[in-house]
XYZ file of C-alpha atoms in Angstrom:
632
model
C -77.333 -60.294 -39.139
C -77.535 -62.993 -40.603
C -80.980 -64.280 -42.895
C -81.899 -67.151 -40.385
C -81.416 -64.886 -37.615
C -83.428 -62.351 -39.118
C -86.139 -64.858 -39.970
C -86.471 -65.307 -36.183
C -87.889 -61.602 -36.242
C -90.507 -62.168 -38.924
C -93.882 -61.834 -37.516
C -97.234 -63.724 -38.740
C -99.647 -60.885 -38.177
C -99.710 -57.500 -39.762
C -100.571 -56.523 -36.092
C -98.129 -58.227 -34.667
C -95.610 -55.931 -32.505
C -92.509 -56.367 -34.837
C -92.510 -57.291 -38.710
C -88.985 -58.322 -40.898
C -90.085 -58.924 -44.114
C -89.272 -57.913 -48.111
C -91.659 -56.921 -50.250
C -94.955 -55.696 -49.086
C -97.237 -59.017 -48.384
C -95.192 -61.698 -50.182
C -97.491 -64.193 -49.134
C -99.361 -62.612 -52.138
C -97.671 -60.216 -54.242
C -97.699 -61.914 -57.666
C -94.864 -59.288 -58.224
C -92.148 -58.123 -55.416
C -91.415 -54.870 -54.339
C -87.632 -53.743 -54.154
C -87.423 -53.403 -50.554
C -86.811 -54.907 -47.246
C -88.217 -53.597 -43.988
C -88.698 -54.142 -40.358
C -91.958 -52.402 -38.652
C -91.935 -51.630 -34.648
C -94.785 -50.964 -32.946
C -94.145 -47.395 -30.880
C -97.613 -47.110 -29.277
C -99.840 -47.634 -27.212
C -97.517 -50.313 -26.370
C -93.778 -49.337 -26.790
C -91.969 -52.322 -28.036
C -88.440 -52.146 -27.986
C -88.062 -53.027 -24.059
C -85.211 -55.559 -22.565
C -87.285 -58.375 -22.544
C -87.611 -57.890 -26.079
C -86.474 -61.144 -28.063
C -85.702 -58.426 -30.839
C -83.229 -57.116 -28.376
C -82.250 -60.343 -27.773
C -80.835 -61.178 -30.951
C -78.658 -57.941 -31.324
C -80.932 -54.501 -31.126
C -79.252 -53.219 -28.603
C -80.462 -50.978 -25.580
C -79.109 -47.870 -27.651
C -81.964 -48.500 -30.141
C -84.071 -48.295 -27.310
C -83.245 -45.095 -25.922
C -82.923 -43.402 -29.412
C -86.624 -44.917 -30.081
C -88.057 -43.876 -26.375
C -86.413 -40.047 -27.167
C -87.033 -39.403 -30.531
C -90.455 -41.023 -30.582
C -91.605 -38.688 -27.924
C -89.954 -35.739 -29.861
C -91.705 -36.173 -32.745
C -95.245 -36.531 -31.205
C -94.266 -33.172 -30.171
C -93.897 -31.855 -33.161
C -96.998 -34.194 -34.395
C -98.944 -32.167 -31.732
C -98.762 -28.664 -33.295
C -98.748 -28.968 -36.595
C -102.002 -31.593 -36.491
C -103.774 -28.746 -34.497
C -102.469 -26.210 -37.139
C -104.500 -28.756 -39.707
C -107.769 -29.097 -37.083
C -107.964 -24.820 -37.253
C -106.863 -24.481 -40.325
C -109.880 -26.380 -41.387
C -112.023 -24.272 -39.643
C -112.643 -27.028 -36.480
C -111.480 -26.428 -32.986
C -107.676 -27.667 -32.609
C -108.158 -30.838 -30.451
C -111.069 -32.118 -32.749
C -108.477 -34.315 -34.962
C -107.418 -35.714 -31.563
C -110.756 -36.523 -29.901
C -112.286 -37.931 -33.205
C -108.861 -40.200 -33.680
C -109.010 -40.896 -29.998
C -105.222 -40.014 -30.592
C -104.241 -40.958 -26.155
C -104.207 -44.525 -27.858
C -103.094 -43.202 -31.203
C -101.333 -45.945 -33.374
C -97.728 -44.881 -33.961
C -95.204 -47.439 -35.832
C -91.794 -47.116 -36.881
C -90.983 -48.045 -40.552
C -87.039 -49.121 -41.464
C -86.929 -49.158 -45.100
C -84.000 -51.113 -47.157
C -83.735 -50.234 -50.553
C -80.935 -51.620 -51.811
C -79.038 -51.138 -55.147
C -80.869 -53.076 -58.320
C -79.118 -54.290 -60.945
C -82.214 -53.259 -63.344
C -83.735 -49.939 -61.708
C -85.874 -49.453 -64.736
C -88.353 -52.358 -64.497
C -88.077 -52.498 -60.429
C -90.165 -50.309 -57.827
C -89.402 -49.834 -53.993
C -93.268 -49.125 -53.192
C -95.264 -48.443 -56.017
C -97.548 -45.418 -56.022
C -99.698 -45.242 -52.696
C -101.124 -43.187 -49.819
C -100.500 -43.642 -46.437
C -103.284 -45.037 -44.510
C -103.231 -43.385 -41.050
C -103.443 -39.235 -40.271
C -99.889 -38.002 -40.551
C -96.329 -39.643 -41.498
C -93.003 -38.008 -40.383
C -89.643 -39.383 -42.713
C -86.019 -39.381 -42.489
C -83.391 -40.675 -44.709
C -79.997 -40.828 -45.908
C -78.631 -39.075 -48.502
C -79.719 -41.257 -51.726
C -82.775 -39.762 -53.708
C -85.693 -42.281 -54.556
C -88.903 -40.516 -53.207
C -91.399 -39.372 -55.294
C -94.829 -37.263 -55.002
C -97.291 -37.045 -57.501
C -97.786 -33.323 -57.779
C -100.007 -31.764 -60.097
C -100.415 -35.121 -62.743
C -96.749 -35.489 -62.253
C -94.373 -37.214 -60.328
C -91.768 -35.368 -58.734
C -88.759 -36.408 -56.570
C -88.071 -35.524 -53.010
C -84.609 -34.843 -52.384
C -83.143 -35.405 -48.753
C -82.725 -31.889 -46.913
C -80.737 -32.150 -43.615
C -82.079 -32.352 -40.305
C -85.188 -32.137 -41.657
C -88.812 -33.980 -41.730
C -90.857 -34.771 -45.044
C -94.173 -34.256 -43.734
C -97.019 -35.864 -45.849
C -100.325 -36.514 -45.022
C -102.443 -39.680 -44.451
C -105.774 -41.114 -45.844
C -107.053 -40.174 -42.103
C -106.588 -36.889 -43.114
C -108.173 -36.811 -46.482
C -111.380 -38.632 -44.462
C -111.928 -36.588 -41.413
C -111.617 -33.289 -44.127
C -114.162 -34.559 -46.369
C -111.489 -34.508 -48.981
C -110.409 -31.303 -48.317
C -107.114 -32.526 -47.745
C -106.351 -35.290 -49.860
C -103.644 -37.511 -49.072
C -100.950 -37.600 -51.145
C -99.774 -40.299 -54.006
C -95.970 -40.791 -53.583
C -93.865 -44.264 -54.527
C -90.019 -45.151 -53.884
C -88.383 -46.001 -56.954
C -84.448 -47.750 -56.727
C -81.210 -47.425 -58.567
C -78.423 -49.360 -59.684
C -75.401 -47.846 -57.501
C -76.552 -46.497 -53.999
C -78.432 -48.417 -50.947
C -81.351 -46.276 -49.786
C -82.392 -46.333 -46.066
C -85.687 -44.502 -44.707
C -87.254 -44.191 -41.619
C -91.124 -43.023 -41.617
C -92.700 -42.603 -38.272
C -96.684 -43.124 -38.967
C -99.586 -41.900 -37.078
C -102.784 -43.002 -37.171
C -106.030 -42.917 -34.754
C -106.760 -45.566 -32.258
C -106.982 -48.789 -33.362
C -110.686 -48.975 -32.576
C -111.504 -45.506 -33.678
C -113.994 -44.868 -36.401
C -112.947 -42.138 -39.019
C -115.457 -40.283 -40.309
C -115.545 -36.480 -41.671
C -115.948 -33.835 -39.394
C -119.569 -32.818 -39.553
C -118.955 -29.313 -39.133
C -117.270 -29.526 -42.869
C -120.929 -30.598 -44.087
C -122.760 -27.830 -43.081
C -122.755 -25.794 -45.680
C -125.196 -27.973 -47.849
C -122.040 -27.817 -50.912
C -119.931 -30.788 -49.609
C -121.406 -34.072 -49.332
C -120.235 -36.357 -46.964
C -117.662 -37.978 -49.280
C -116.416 -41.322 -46.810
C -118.242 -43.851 -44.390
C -117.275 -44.468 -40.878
C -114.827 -47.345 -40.187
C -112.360 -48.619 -37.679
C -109.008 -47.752 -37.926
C -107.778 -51.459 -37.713
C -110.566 -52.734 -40.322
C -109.098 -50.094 -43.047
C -105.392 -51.487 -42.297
C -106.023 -55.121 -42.175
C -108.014 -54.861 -45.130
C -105.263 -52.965 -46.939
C -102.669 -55.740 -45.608
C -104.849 -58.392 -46.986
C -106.384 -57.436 -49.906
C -103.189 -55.984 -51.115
C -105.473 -52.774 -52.577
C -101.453 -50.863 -54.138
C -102.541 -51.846 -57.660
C -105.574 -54.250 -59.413
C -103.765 -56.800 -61.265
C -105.938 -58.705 -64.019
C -103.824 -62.294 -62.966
C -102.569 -64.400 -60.521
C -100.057 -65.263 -58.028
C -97.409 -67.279 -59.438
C -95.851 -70.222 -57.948
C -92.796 -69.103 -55.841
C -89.291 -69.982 -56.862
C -86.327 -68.756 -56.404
C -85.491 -64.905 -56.628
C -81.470 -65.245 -55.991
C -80.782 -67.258 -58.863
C -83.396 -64.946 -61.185
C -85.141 -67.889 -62.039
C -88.267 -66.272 -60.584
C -90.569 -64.571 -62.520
C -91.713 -62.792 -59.445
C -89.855 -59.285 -60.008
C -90.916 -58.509 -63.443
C -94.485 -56.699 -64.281
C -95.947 -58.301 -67.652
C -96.768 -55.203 -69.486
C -99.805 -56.177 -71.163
C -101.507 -58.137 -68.311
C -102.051 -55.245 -65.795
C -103.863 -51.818 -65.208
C -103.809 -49.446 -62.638
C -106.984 -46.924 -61.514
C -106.281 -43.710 -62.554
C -107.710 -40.976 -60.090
C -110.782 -40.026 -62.118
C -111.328 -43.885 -61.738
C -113.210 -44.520 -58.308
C -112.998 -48.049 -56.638
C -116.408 -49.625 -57.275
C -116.236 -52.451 -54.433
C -119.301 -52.734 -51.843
C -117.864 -51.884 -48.249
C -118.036 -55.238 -46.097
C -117.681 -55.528 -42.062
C -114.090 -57.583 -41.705
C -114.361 -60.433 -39.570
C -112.696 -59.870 -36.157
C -110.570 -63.160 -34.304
C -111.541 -63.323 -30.889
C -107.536 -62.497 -29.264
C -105.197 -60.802 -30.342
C -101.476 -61.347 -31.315
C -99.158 -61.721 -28.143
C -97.770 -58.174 -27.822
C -100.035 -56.541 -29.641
C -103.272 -53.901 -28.293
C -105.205 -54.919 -30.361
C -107.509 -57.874 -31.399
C -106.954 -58.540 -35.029
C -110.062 -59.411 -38.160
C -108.829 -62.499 -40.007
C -110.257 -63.972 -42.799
C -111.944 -66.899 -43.584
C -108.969 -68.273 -45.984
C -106.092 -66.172 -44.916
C -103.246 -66.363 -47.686
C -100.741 -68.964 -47.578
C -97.069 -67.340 -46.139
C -94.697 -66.368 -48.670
C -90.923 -66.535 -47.442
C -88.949 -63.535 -49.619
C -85.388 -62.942 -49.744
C -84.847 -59.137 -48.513
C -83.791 -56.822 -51.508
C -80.530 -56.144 -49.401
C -79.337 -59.558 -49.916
C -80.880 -59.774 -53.410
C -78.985 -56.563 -53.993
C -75.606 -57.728 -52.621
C -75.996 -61.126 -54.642
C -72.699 -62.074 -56.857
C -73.070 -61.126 -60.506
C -76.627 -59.953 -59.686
C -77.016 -57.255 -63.107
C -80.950 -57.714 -63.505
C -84.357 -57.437 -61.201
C -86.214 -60.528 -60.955
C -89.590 -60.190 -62.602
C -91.724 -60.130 -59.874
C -89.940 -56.610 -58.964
C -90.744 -55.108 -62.436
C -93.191 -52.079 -62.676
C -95.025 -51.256 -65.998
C -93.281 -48.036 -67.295
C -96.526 -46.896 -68.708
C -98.164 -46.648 -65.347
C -95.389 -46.414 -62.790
C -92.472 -44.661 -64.237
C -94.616 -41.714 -65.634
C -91.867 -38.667 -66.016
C -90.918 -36.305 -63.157
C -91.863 -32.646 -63.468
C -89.392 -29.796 -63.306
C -91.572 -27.145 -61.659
C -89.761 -25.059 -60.231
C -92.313 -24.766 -57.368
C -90.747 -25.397 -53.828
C -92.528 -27.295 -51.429
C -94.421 -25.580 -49.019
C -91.769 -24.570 -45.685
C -93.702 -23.977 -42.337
C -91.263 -22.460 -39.740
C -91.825 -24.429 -36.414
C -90.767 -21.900 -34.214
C -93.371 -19.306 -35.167
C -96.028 -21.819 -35.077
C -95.682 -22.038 -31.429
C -94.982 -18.240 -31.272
C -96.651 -16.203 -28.296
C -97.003 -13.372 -30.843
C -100.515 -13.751 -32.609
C -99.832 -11.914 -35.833
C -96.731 -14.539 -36.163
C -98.914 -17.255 -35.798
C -102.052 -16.100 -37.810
C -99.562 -16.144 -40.238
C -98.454 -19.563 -39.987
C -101.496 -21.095 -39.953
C -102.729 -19.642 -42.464
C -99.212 -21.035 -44.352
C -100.001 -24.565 -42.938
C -103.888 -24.263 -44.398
C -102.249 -23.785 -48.112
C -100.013 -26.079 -47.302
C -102.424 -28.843 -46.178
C -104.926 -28.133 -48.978
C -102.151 -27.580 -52.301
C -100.087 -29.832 -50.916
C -100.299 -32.642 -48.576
C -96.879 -32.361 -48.002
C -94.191 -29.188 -46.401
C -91.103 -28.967 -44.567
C -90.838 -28.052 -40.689
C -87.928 -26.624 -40.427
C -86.784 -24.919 -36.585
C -88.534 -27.980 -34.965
C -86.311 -28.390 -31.867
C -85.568 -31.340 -32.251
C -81.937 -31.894 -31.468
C -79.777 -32.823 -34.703
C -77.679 -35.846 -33.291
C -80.776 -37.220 -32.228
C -81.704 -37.167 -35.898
C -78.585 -38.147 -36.950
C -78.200 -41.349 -34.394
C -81.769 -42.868 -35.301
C -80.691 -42.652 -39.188
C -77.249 -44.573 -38.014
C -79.154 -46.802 -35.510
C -81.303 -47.788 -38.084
C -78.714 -48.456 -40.677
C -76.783 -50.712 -38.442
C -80.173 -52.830 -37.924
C -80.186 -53.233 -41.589
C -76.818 -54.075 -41.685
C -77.654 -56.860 -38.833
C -77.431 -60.862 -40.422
C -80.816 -61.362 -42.080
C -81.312 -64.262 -39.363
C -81.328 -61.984 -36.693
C -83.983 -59.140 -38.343
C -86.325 -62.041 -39.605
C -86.015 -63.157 -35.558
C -88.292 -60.256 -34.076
C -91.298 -61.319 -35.360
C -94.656 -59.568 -35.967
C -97.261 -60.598 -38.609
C -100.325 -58.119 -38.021
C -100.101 -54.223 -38.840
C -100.742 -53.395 -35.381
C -97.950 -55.755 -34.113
C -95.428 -53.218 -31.742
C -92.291 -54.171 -34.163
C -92.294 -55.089 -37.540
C -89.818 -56.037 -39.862
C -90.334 -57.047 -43.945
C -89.456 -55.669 -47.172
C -91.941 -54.186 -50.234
C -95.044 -53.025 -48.369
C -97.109 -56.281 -47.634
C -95.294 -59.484 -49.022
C -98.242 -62.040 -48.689
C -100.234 -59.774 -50.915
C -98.293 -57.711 -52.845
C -98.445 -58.955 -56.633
C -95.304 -57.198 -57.805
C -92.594 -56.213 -55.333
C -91.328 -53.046 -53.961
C -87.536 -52.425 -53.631
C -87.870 -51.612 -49.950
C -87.032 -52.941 -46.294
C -88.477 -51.798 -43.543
C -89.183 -51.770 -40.089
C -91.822 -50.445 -37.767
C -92.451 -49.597 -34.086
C -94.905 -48.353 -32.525
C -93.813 -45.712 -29.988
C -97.156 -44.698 -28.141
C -99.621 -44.042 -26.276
C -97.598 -46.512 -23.754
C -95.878 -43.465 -22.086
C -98.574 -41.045 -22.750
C -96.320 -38.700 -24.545
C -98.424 -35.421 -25.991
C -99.910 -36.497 -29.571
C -102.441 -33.752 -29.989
C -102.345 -32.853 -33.728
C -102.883 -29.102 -34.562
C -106.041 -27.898 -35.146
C -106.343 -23.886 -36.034
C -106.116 -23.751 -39.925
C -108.812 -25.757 -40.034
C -111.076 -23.023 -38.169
C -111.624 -24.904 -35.033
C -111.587 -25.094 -31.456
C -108.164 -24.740 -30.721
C -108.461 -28.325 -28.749
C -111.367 -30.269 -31.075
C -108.715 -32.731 -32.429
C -106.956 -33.454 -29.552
C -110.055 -33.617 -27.332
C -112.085 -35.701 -30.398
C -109.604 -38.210 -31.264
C -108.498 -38.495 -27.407
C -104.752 -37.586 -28.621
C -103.256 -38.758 -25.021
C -104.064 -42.438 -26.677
C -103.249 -41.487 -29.687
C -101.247 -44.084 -31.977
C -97.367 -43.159 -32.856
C -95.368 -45.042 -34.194
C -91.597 -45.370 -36.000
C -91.160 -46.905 -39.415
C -87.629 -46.783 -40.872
C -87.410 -47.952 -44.476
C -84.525 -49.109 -46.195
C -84.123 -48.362 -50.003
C -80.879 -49.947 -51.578
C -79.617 -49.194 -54.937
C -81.235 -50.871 -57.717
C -79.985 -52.384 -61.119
C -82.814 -51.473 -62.563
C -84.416 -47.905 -60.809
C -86.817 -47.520 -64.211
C -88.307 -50.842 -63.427
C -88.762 -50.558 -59.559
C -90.519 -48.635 -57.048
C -89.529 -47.817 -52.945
C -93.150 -47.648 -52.456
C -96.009 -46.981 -55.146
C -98.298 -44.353 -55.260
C -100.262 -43.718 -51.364
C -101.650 -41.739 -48.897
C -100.963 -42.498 -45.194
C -103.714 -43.146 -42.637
C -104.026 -41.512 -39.424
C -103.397 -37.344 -38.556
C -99.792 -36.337 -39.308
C -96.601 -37.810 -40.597
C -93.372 -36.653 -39.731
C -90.349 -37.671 -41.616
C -86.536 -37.306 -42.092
C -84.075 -39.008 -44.019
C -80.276 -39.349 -45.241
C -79.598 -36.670 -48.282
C -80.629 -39.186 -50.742
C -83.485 -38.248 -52.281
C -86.201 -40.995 -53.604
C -89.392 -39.054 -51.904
C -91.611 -37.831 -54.804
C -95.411 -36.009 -54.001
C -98.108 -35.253 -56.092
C -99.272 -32.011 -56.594
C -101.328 -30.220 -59.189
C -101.193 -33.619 -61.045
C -97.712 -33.648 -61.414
C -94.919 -35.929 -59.434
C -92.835 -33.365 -57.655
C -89.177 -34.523 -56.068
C -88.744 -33.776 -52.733
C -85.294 -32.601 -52.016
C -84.638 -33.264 -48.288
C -83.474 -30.127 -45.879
C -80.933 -30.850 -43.448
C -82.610 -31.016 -40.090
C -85.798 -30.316 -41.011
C -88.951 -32.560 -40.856
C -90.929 -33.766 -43.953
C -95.027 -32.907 -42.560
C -97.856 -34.728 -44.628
C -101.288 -35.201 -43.769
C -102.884 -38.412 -43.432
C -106.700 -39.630 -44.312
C -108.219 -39.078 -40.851
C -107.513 -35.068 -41.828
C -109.069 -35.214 -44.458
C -111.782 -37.355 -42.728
C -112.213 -34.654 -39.957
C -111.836 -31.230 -42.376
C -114.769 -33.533 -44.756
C -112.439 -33.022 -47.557
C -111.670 -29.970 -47.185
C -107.770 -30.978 -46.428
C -106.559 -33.514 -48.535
C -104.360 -36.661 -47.776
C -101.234 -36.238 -49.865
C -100.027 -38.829 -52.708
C -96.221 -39.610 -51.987
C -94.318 -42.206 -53.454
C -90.343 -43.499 -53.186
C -88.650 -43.980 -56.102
C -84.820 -45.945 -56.008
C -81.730 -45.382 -57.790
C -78.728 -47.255 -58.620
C -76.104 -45.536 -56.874
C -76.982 -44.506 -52.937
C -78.526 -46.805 -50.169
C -81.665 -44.365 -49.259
C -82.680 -44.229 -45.549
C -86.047 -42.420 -44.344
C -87.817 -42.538 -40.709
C -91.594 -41.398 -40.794
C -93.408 -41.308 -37.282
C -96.883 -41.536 -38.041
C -99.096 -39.904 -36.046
C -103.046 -41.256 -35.475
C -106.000 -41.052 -33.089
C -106.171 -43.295 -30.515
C -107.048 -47.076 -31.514
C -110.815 -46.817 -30.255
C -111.570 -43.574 -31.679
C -114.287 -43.541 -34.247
C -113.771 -40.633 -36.903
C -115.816 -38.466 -38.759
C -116.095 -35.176 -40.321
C -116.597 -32.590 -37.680
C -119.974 -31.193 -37.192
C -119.121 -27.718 -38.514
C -118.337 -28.710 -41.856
C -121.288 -31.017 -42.119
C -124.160 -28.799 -40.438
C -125.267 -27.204 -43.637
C -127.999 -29.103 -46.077
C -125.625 -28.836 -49.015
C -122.796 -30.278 -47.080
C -123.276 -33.382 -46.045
C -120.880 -35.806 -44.554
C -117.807 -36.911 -46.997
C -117.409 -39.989 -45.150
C -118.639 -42.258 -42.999
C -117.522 -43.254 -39.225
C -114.894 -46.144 -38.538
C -112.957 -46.783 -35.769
C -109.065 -46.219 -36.438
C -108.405 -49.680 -35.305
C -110.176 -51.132 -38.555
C -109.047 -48.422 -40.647
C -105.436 -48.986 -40.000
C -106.330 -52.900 -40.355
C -108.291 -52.006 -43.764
C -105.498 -50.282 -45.564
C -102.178 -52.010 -44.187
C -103.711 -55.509 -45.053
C -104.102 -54.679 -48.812
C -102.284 -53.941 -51.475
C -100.946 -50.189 -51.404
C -103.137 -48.727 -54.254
C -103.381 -44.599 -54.236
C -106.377 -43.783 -51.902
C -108.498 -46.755 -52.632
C -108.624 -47.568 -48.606
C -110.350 -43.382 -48.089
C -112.114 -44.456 -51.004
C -113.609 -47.417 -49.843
C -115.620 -45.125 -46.654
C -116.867 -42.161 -49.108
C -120.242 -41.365 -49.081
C -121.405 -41.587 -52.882
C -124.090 -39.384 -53.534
């Protein structure tokens, strides 16, 4: 497509139903991200239908039926392993689902573009980051450029076949009392391969409010570590506040980015600083204003502010990456070395593998034993492979394709869907959020959200947590629970040491699950230490999201994941996010929270304004789950 006719497809609200963008809020990102994306709203309301002026343009009707099938798929897979998390935690299985209100659970579709960079060195795709919902599910091609933070190190995720990357959301990392944590992970670029990603994120309801689960206080030894808030207040503050780094300066002028005149890809070196994670966010929470409608398409009514940030029109780092001549990043895409491009560790540690089939086993002993895999998994990890999923491999293999054709539509006809707010159905943009975003990731994407329109199952597992085998699904009302797809494209970079896919975050809402092309780019942290995550073919990627660690009071932890680029493969991912429903207010579960020295980890919100709260910010590690900790 062409860039006008992908313009048509840029939205104006990071709620609106579908988002084409670059970047990550270019309206105010002082620096660009390398990355284009477009972001589709899955559910509650699905939004790839006929009448669709996205389909209008060129998405065809086989983009719809891959959607419809594999969104429903995945919230199948969602379903068990966020009720392994609820048990394995020690809470009934549906609580995750009941406190998310996950029946109008917010699920999105992210397309990420990554394309090649002329200077990968000083570019990210997304810098370092958690996802802001409960769980986020990712596919991608074949091109490496994910990275985790793993144990103080960052480590890349390399593309396995047929398979999910898992990682876990800020949801998760909430609801657990920081149990779980969710995980750090960024996308960094290269100078010879497009990258293409599609992450399907989950999150609660839009109007839930995430809060730990009080049974993870009662012990009287873990303090409520998070405040309540709504799910749409923690992304729309995230959107707008831009929270993926704290910059000391500000925005620049825009000029132009094709030419390199701008200054906008390039990080000044001695003019920034990042929070490390001993560092908490000192801010004051504040109630978001709310508008009084919401976006056409969209379920949800959306918080504006009083002097919303000017619109920022970005060129997509696909066409920046296919320029003539183009040998160098602009500025505005440039990452500080010292804080973003921290070495990878070789541990030789594999990531955690949790076989699908015998989660779902009739035989107990089989299962015990899973669970208690998916437990260590949730709480060492953040991220782990599901591998025997059931899912059928062409469909795998025809959303990665379906989604690299949209990238490859004229940039006219992606910027032509629309969608401005993160709880728009379909989104499409590049970095992470492009009006905010004060240096650029190397990243497109898109998003859709896939339920609860068709009331597909989205009850998140609940037995390692300790449980009721039903206290997710039944808290979070998981039959509304939020799903949606978000394929991200990340092509090659000039410059991979200077970029980032996506910094440093954990994901919001229950349970991601993700595949991707055999590029890797997907890097966790773990043990303090970035860990690559190599991708298995046909397997999903599983990583728990805040409103986990919300429910388990901290005992689960929401992992750090970020996507790193290259310069030689086009890296493709798909995460379907999995969240309560929209409405749902979260907390930590009464059984963690009933003894004196264990009060609650965090405080109640509504998913809506949680999801609002983180995806209208800057990406910045956990600063959203941050933000609704209980200091004591």
């Amino acid at each position: 497509m062409t860039e006008e006719e992908k313009g048509e497809c840029e939205g104006k609200h990071v709620l609106d139903p579908i988002r084409y963008g670059t970047s990550f809020n270019p309206s105010v990102d002082k620096i660009l991200y390398w990355r284009d994306y477009l972001k589709i709203f899955q559910h509650p309301a699905f939004s790839l239908t006929q009448q669709s002026p996205f389909l209008q343009i060129g998405f065809r009707k086989q983009i719809t039926e891959i959607a419809l099938e594999y969104s429903k798929s995945t919230r199948e897979v969602m379903k068990e392993i966020v009720r392994g998390i609820s048990e394995s935690l020690g809470l009934e299985d549906k609580y995750i689902e009941k406190a998310s209100n996950l029946e109008n659970c917010l699920q999105i579709m992210i397309a990420n573009l990554y394309p090649s960079c002329p200077q990968p060195e000083l570019a990210m795709g997304l810098p370092a980051h958690s996802d802001h919902g409960l769980l986020t599910l990712l596919i991608q091609n074949d091109t490496v450029g994910l990275q985790v933070l793993h144990k103080d190190k960052w480590v890349n995720i390399h593309p396995i076949p047929n398979s999910f990357l898992a990682n876990i959301g800020d949801h998760i990392e909430i609801l657990s009392n920081r149990k779980y944590k969710s995980v750090l992970h960024r996308a960094v670029v290269n100078d010879r391969d497009v990258r293409i990603s599609i992450a399907l994120a989950h999150g609660p309801a839009a109007e839930a409010a995430v809060s730990p689960a009080p049974m993870l206080l009662e012990d009287g030894q873990n303090p409520l570590a998070y405040r309540a808030m709504k799910y749409k207040e923690y992304i729309w503050f995230l959107f707008i506040k831009n929270v993926i780094i704290v910059f000391e300066f500000i925005i620049h002028p825009q000029t132009s980015i094709i030419n390199n005149t701008s200054t906008h890809y390039t990080f000044p070196l001695h003019r920034r600083r990042q929070r490390t994670l001993s560092q908490p966010l000192c801010v004051a929470f504040v109630s978001l204003p709310m508008a009084t409608t919401a976006p056409t398409g969209s379920p949800l009514s959306q918080p504006s502010l009083t002097h919303p940030p000017p619109p920022r029109k970005l060129t997509t780092v696909k066409v920046l990456s296919e320029s003539p001549g183009v040998s160098s990043i602009p500025s505005i895409y440039t990452f500080p070395k010292q804080t973003y491009h921290e070495p990878v560790s070789d541990t030789k540690e594999p990531i955690p593998t949790i076989d699908f089939s015998l989660l779902t086993s009739s035989h107990p002993d089989q299962r015990s034993k899973t669970i208690r895999e998916l437990g260590i998994a949730c709480r060492d990890w953040g991220f782990f492979m599901v591998t025997n999923h059931g899912v059928p491999e062409r469909m795998m293999e025809a959303i990665i394709e379906v989604c690299r054709e949209f990238f490859e539509l004229p940039e006219e006809e992606k910027r032509g869907i629309g969608g401005k707010h993160v709880l728009d159905p379909i989104r499409f943009g590049t970095s992470f959020n492009e009006s905010v975003d004060e240096i650029l990731c190397w990243r497109d994407y898109v998003k859709i959200f896939q339920h609860p329109e068709f009331h597909s199952p989205n009850k998140p597992p609940s037995f390692s947590l300790g449980l009721e085998k039903d206290y997710i699904d039944e808290t979070l009302n998981l039959e509304n629970g939020l799903q949606l797809i978000a394929a991200n494209l990340y092509p090659p970079c000039p410059q991979p040491e200077l970029a980032m896919g996506l910094p440093p975050h954990s994901d919001h809402g229950l349970l991601t699950l993700l595949i991707q092309n055999q590029v890797g780019g997907l890097q966790v942290q773990h043990k303090g230490k970035w860990v690559n995550i190599d991708p298995i073919p046909h397997s999903f990627l599983a990583n728990i999201g805040d409103h986990i660690e919300i429910l388990s009071n901290g005992k689960y932890k929401s992992v750090l994941h970020r996507a790193v680029v290259n310069n030689r493969d086009v890296r493709i991912s798909i995460a379907v996010p999995h969240g309560p429903a929209l409405d749902a207010i979260v907390s930590p579960a009464s059984k963690f929270v009933e003894n004196v020295g264990n009060p609650p980890a965090y405080g109640a919100m509504k998913y809506k304004e949680y999801l609002e709260l983180q995806q209208g910010t800057m990406l910045n590690g956990k600063s959203c789950l941050e933000r609704i900790r209980n200091r004591v």
